Amino acid sequence: MQLKLRQYLRRLQSFRPHFCRPFFMNRERRTFLKAAGMASTAAASAAMGHAAAAIPASQQQLGTMTLLRSHFARLAGEGFTFLHPSGVRGSATLLHAHPLEGAEDGERSFRLVFAPNDSSLSQDTWEVSHPALGTHAIFVSPNDAQGQKIEAIFNRHQP
């Protein structure tokens, strides 16, 4: 009796509809990391308030403003400090701030690329600081296999 039940269950498993089978993404690692970065950054960014292009000192606390591309574009070539919740510190130089391809509003949806000054910056959410911007929690991920560039994606697409 038990043998017949096992055989029946095996036969049922082989006829599962396609939507019940495991789903494997057929994408490159980099594309997957970008998508993951956009999703988490968009979720974190959605909770922030609105801000003008100039940042008042009262808003330079962690997560109290909406960061825009223009805030970062003028700081290209400058250093930023990264602090991980575990206490690990790092630093990186902002290489550029570009609008996201296909974004309707390139000021609110953009991509930052940093060159790390050391190897301590890994994929995670870091408290990123700069004297002109204050401190903000930003999710960063590697942009290349060697870890010579890291990026942050701000995707505020409104359907």
PDB file of C-alpha atoms in Angstrom:
ATOM      1  CA  MET A   1       0.000   0.000   0.000  1.00  0.00           C
ATOM      2  CA  GLN A   2       2.729   2.509   0.943  1.00  0.00           C
ATOM      3  CA  LEU A   3       4.721   1.685  -2.187  1.00  0.00           C
ATOM      4  CA  LYS A   4       1.716   2.424  -4.413  1.00  0.00           C
ATOM      5  CA  LEU A   5       1.110   5.704  -2.591  1.00  0.00           C
ATOM      6  CA  ARG A   6       4.750   6.772  -3.117  1.00  0.00           C
ATOM      7  CA  GLN A   7       4.560   5.896  -6.794  1.00  0.00           C
ATOM      8  CA  TYR A   8       1.333   7.847  -7.141  1.00  0.00           C
ATOM      9  CA  LEU A   9       2.848  10.909  -5.434  1.00  0.00           C
ATOM     10  CA  ARG A  10       5.946  10.775  -7.677  1.00  0.00           C
ATOM     11  CA  ARG A  11       3.739  10.610 -10.732  1.00  0.00           C
ATOM     12  CA  LEU A  12       1.732  13.630  -9.514  1.00  0.00           C
ATOM     13  CA  GLN A  13       4.918  15.646  -8.957  1.00  0.00           C
ATOM     14  CA  SER A  14       6.051  14.999 -12.525  1.00  0.00           C
ATOM     15  CA  PHE A  15       2.803  16.505 -13.876  1.00  0.00           C
ATOM     16  CA  ARG A  16       2.954  19.783 -11.949  1.00  0.00           C
ATOM     17  CA  PRO A  17       1.848  22.749 -14.026  1.00  0.00           C
ATOM     18  CA  HIS A  18       4.621  25.089 -15.197  1.00  0.00           C
ATOM     19  CA  PHE A  19       3.740  27.776 -12.625  1.00  0.00           C
ATOM     20  CA  CYS A  20       4.462  25.356  -9.748  1.00  0.00           C
ATOM     21  CA  ARG A  21       7.960  24.485 -10.936  1.00  0.00           C
ATOM     22  CA  PRO A  22      10.952  26.386  -9.558  1.00  0.00           C
ATOM     23  CA  PHE A  23      11.579  29.671 -11.352  1.00  0.00           C
ATOM     24  CA  PHE A  24      15.136  30.449 -12.348  1.00  0.00           C
ATOM     25  CA  MET A  25      15.977  33.880 -13.687  1.00  0.00           C
ATOM     26  CA  ASN A  26      17.918  33.785 -16.910  1.00  0.00           C
ATOM     27  CA  ARG A  27      19.813  37.009 -16.322  1.00  0.00           C
ATOM     28  CA  GLU A  28      23.324  38.083 -15.637  1.00  0.00           C
ATOM     29  CA  ARG A  29      24.381  38.667 -12.031  1.00  0.00           C
ATOM     30  CA  ARG A  30      24.917  42.358 -12.672  1.00  0.00           C
ATOM     31  CA  THR A  31      21.388  42.840 -14.001  1.00  0.00           C
ATOM     32  CA  PHE A  32      19.978  40.993 -11.002  1.00  0.00           C
ATOM     33  CA  LEU A  33      22.000  43.144  -8.579  1.00  0.00           C
ATOM     34  CA  LYS A  34      20.835  46.317 -10.286  1.00  0.00           C
ATOM     35  CA  ALA A  35      17.212  45.214 -10.004  1.00  0.00           C
ATOM     36  CA  ALA A  36      17.661  44.321  -6.340  1.00  0.00           C
ATOM     37  CA  GLY A  37      19.339  47.664  -5.719  1.00  0.00           C
ATOM     38  CA  MET A  38      16.596  49.576  -7.445  1.00  0.00           C
ATOM     39  CA  ALA A  39      13.849  47.819  -5.521  1.00  0.00           C
ATOM     40  CA  SER A  40      15.354  48.333  -2.083  1.00  0.00           C
ATOM     41  CA  THR A  41      16.486  51.896  -2.807  1.00  0.00           C
ATOM     42  CA  ALA A  42      13.078  52.801  -4.194  1.00  0.00           C
ATOM     43  CA  ALA A  43      11.394  51.415  -1.079  1.00  0.00           C
ATOM     44  CA  ALA A  44      13.720  53.370   1.202  1.00  0.00           C
ATOM     45  CA  SER A  45      13.413  56.530  -0.902  1.00  0.00           C
ATOM     46  CA  ALA A  46       9.617  56.418  -0.953  1.00  0.00           C
ATOM     47  CA  ALA A  47       9.545  57.032   2.791  1.00  0.00           C
ATOM     48  CA  MET A  48      11.576  60.250   2.566  1.00  0.00           C
ATOM     49  CA  GLY A  49      10.022  63.725   2.354  1.00  0.00           C
ATOM     50  CA  HIS A  50      10.451  66.345  -0.429  1.00  0.00           C
ATOM     51  CA  ALA A  51      13.384  68.786  -0.556  1.00  0.00           C
ATOM     52  CA  ALA A  52      14.517  71.741  -2.619  1.00  0.00           C
ATOM     53  CA  ALA A  53      17.837  71.789  -4.514  1.00  0.00           C
ATOM     54  CA  ALA A  54      19.535  73.562  -1.591  1.00  0.00           C
ATOM     55  CA  ILE A  55      19.547  71.491   1.584  1.00  0.00           C
ATOM     56  CA  PRO A  56      18.714  73.360   4.788  1.00  0.00           C
ATOM     57  CA  ALA A  57      20.853  72.491   7.817  1.00  0.00           C
ATOM     58  CA  SER A  58      17.717  71.333   9.657  1.00  0.00           C
ATOM     59  CA  GLN A  59      17.283  68.545   7.091  1.00  0.00           C
ATOM     60  CA  GLN A  60      20.833  67.189   7.284  1.00  0.00           C
ATOM     61  CA  GLN A  61      19.847  64.358   9.589  1.00  0.00           C
ATOM     62  CA  LEU A  62      19.569  60.727   8.545  1.00  0.00           C
ATOM     63  CA  GLY A  63      16.742  60.183   6.044  1.00  0.00           C
ATOM     64  CA  THR A  64      14.802  63.454   6.473  1.00  0.00           C
ATOM     65  CA  MET A  65      14.851  64.555   2.822  1.00  0.00           C
ATOM     66  CA  THR A  66      14.441  63.315  -0.731  1.00  0.00           C
ATOM     67  CA  LEU A  67      17.799  63.109  -2.464  1.00  0.00           C
ATOM     68  CA  LEU A  68      17.881  64.359  -6.049  1.00  0.00           C
ATOM     69  CA  ARG A  69      20.438  63.889  -8.814  1.00  0.00           C
ATOM     70  CA  SER A  70      21.353  67.592  -8.692  1.00  0.00           C
ATOM     71  CA  HIS A  71      22.390  67.176  -5.044  1.00  0.00           C
ATOM     72  CA  PHE A  72      25.052  64.675  -6.116  1.00  0.00           C
ATOM     73  CA  ALA A  73      25.993  65.971  -9.595  1.00  0.00           C
ATOM     74  CA  ARG A  74      27.729  69.030  -8.157  1.00  0.00           C
ATOM     75  CA  LEU A  75      29.736  66.769  -5.809  1.00  0.00           C
ATOM     76  CA  ALA A  76      31.328  64.572  -8.510  1.00  0.00           C
ATOM     77  CA  GLY A  77      34.991  64.007  -7.677  1.00  0.00           C
ATOM     78  CA  GLU A  78      34.473  64.556  -3.948  1.00  0.00           C
ATOM     79  CA  GLY A  79      34.846  62.010  -1.153  1.00  0.00           C
ATOM     80  CA  PHE A  80      32.014  60.417   0.798  1.00  0.00           C
ATOM     81  CA  THR A  81      32.213  58.571   4.117  1.00  0.00           C
ATOM     82  CA  PHE A  82      30.443  55.207   4.516  1.00  0.00           C
ATOM     83  CA  LEU A  83      29.498  53.739   7.901  1.00  0.00           C
ATOM     84  CA  HIS A  84      28.038  50.233   8.190  1.00  0.00           C
ATOM     85  CA  PRO A  85      25.685  49.391  11.104  1.00  0.00           C
ATOM     86  CA  SER A  86      28.310  46.856  12.261  1.00  0.00           C
ATOM     87  CA  GLY A  87      30.798  49.716  12.774  1.00  0.00           C
ATOM     88  CA  VAL A  88      32.883  49.152   9.618  1.00  0.00           C
ATOM     89  CA  ARG A  89      33.966  52.424   8.009  1.00  0.00           C
ATOM     90  CA  GLY A  90      34.905  53.111   4.427  1.00  0.00           C
ATOM     91  CA  SER A  91      35.234  55.923   1.954  1.00  0.00           C
ATOM     92  CA  ALA A  92      34.658  56.414  -1.758  1.00  0.00           C
ATOM     93  CA  THR A  93      34.874  59.117  -4.397  1.00  0.00           C
ATOM     94  CA  LEU A  94      31.742  59.963  -6.373  1.00  0.00           C
ATOM     95  CA  LEU A  95      32.521  59.445 -10.059  1.00  0.00           C
ATOM     96  CA  HIS A  96      29.202  60.544 -11.546  1.00  0.00           C
ATOM     97  CA  ALA A  97      25.458  60.911 -11.110  1.00  0.00           C
ATOM     98  CA  HIS A  98      23.459  59.996 -14.242  1.00  0.00           C
ATOM     99  CA  PRO A  99      19.714  59.849 -14.864  1.00  0.00           C
ATOM    100  CA  LEU A 100      18.345  56.310 -15.147  1.00  0.00           C
ATOM    101  CA  GLU A 101      17.836  55.200 -18.730  1.00  0.00           C
ATOM    102  CA  GLY A 102      14.180  55.348 -19.634  1.00  0.00           C
ATOM    103  CA  ALA A 103      13.238  57.371 -16.561  1.00  0.00           C
ATOM    104  CA  GLU A 104      10.663  60.091 -17.087  1.00  0.00           C
ATOM    105  CA  ASP A 105      12.178  62.209 -14.320  1.00  0.00           C
ATOM    106  CA  GLY A 106      15.987  61.939 -14.371  1.00  0.00           C
ATOM    107  CA  GLU A 107      16.199  64.295 -11.406  1.00  0.00           C
ATOM    108  CA  ARG A 108      14.382  61.866  -9.093  1.00  0.00           C
ATOM    109  CA  SER A 109      15.419  58.558 -10.727  1.00  0.00           C
ATOM    110  CA  PHE A 110      19.181  58.351 -11.077  1.00  0.00           C
ATOM    111  CA  ARG A 111      22.309  56.251 -10.649  1.00  0.00           C
ATOM    112  CA  LEU A 112      25.400  57.092  -8.589  1.00  0.00           C
ATOM    113  CA  VAL A 113      28.759  55.446  -9.276  1.00  0.00           C
ATOM    114  CA  PHE A 114      31.508  55.563  -6.633  1.00  0.00           C
ATOM    115  CA  ALA A 115      35.147  54.467  -6.683  1.00  0.00           C
ATOM    116  CA  PRO A 116      35.891  52.911  -3.267  1.00  0.00           C
ATOM    117  CA  ASN A 117      39.136  54.004  -1.602  1.00  0.00           C
ATOM    118  CA  ASP A 118      39.392  50.636   0.156  1.00  0.00           C
ATOM    119  CA  SER A 119      37.906  47.159  -0.123  1.00  0.00           C
ATOM    120  CA  SER A 120      35.633  47.361   2.927  1.00  0.00           C
ATOM    121  CA  LEU A 121      32.576  48.534   0.967  1.00  0.00           C
ATOM    122  CA  SER A 122      30.321  45.567   0.242  1.00  0.00           C
ATOM    123  CA  GLN A 123      26.753  45.233  -0.970  1.00  0.00           C
ATOM    124  CA  ASP A 124      24.544  46.461   1.833  1.00  0.00           C
ATOM    125  CA  THR A 125      22.839  49.528   3.254  1.00  0.00           C
ATOM    126  CA  TRP A 126      25.367  52.082   4.506  1.00  0.00           C
ATOM    127  CA  GLU A 127      25.071  55.457   6.201  1.00  0.00           C
ATOM    128  CA  VAL A 128      26.624  57.677   3.548  1.00  0.00           C
ATOM    129  CA  SER A 129      27.864  61.099   4.681  1.00  0.00           C
ATOM    130  CA  HIS A 130      29.044  64.261   2.990  1.00  0.00           C
ATOM    131  CA  PRO A 131      29.290  67.744   4.566  1.00  0.00           C
ATOM    132  CA  ALA A 132      26.990  69.255   1.912  1.00  0.00           C
ATOM    133  CA  LEU A 133      24.329  66.504   2.116  1.00  0.00           C
ATOM    134  CA  GLY A 134      24.383  65.204   5.666  1.00  0.00           C
ATOM    135  CA  THR A 135      23.980  61.481   6.370  1.00  0.00           C
ATOM    136  CA  HIS A 136      21.593  59.163   4.518  1.00  0.00           C
ATOM    137  CA  ALA A 137      20.984  55.415   4.514  1.00  0.00           C
ATOM    138  CA  ILE A 138      21.775  54.244   0.968  1.00  0.00           C
ATOM    139  CA  PHE A 139      21.891  50.730  -0.471  1.00  0.00           C
ATOM    140  CA  VAL A 140      25.016  50.205  -2.587  1.00  0.00           C
ATOM    141  CA  SER A 141      26.151  47.219  -4.639  1.00  0.00           C
ATOM    142  CA  PRO A 142      29.216  46.316  -6.706  1.00  0.00           C
ATOM    143  CA  ASN A 143      29.120  47.532 -10.293  1.00  0.00           C
ATOM    144  CA  ASP A 144      31.907  45.281 -11.562  1.00  0.00           C
ATOM    145  CA  ALA A 145      33.388  41.890 -10.722  1.00  0.00           C
ATOM    146  CA  GLN A 146      36.579  43.407  -9.291  1.00  0.00           C
ATOM    147  CA  GLY A 147      34.738  45.713  -6.882  1.00  0.00           C
ATOM    148  CA  GLN A 148      36.476  48.804  -8.259  1.00  0.00           C
ATOM    149  CA  LYS A 149      33.146  50.600  -8.598  1.00  0.00           C
ATOM    150  CA  ILE A 150      30.014  50.554  -6.477  1.00  0.00           C
ATOM    151  CA  GLU A 151      26.672  52.036  -7.351  1.00  0.00           C
ATOM    152  CA  ALA A 152      23.460  53.241  -5.793  1.00  0.00           C
ATOM    153  CA  ILE A 153      20.203  53.308  -7.767  1.00  0.00           C
ATOM    154  CA  PHE A 154      17.418  55.746  -6.939  1.00  0.00           C
ATOM    155  CA  ASN A 155      14.325  54.626  -8.851  1.00  0.00           C
ATOM    156  CA  ARG A 156      11.212  56.616  -8.086  1.00  0.00           C
ATOM    157  CA  HIS A 157       9.093  55.467 -11.010  1.00  0.00           C
ATOM    158  CA  GLN A 158       5.472  56.420 -10.501  1.00  0.00           C
ATOM    159  CA  PRO A 159       3.072  54.155 -12.445  1.00  0.00           C
TER     160      PRO A 159
END
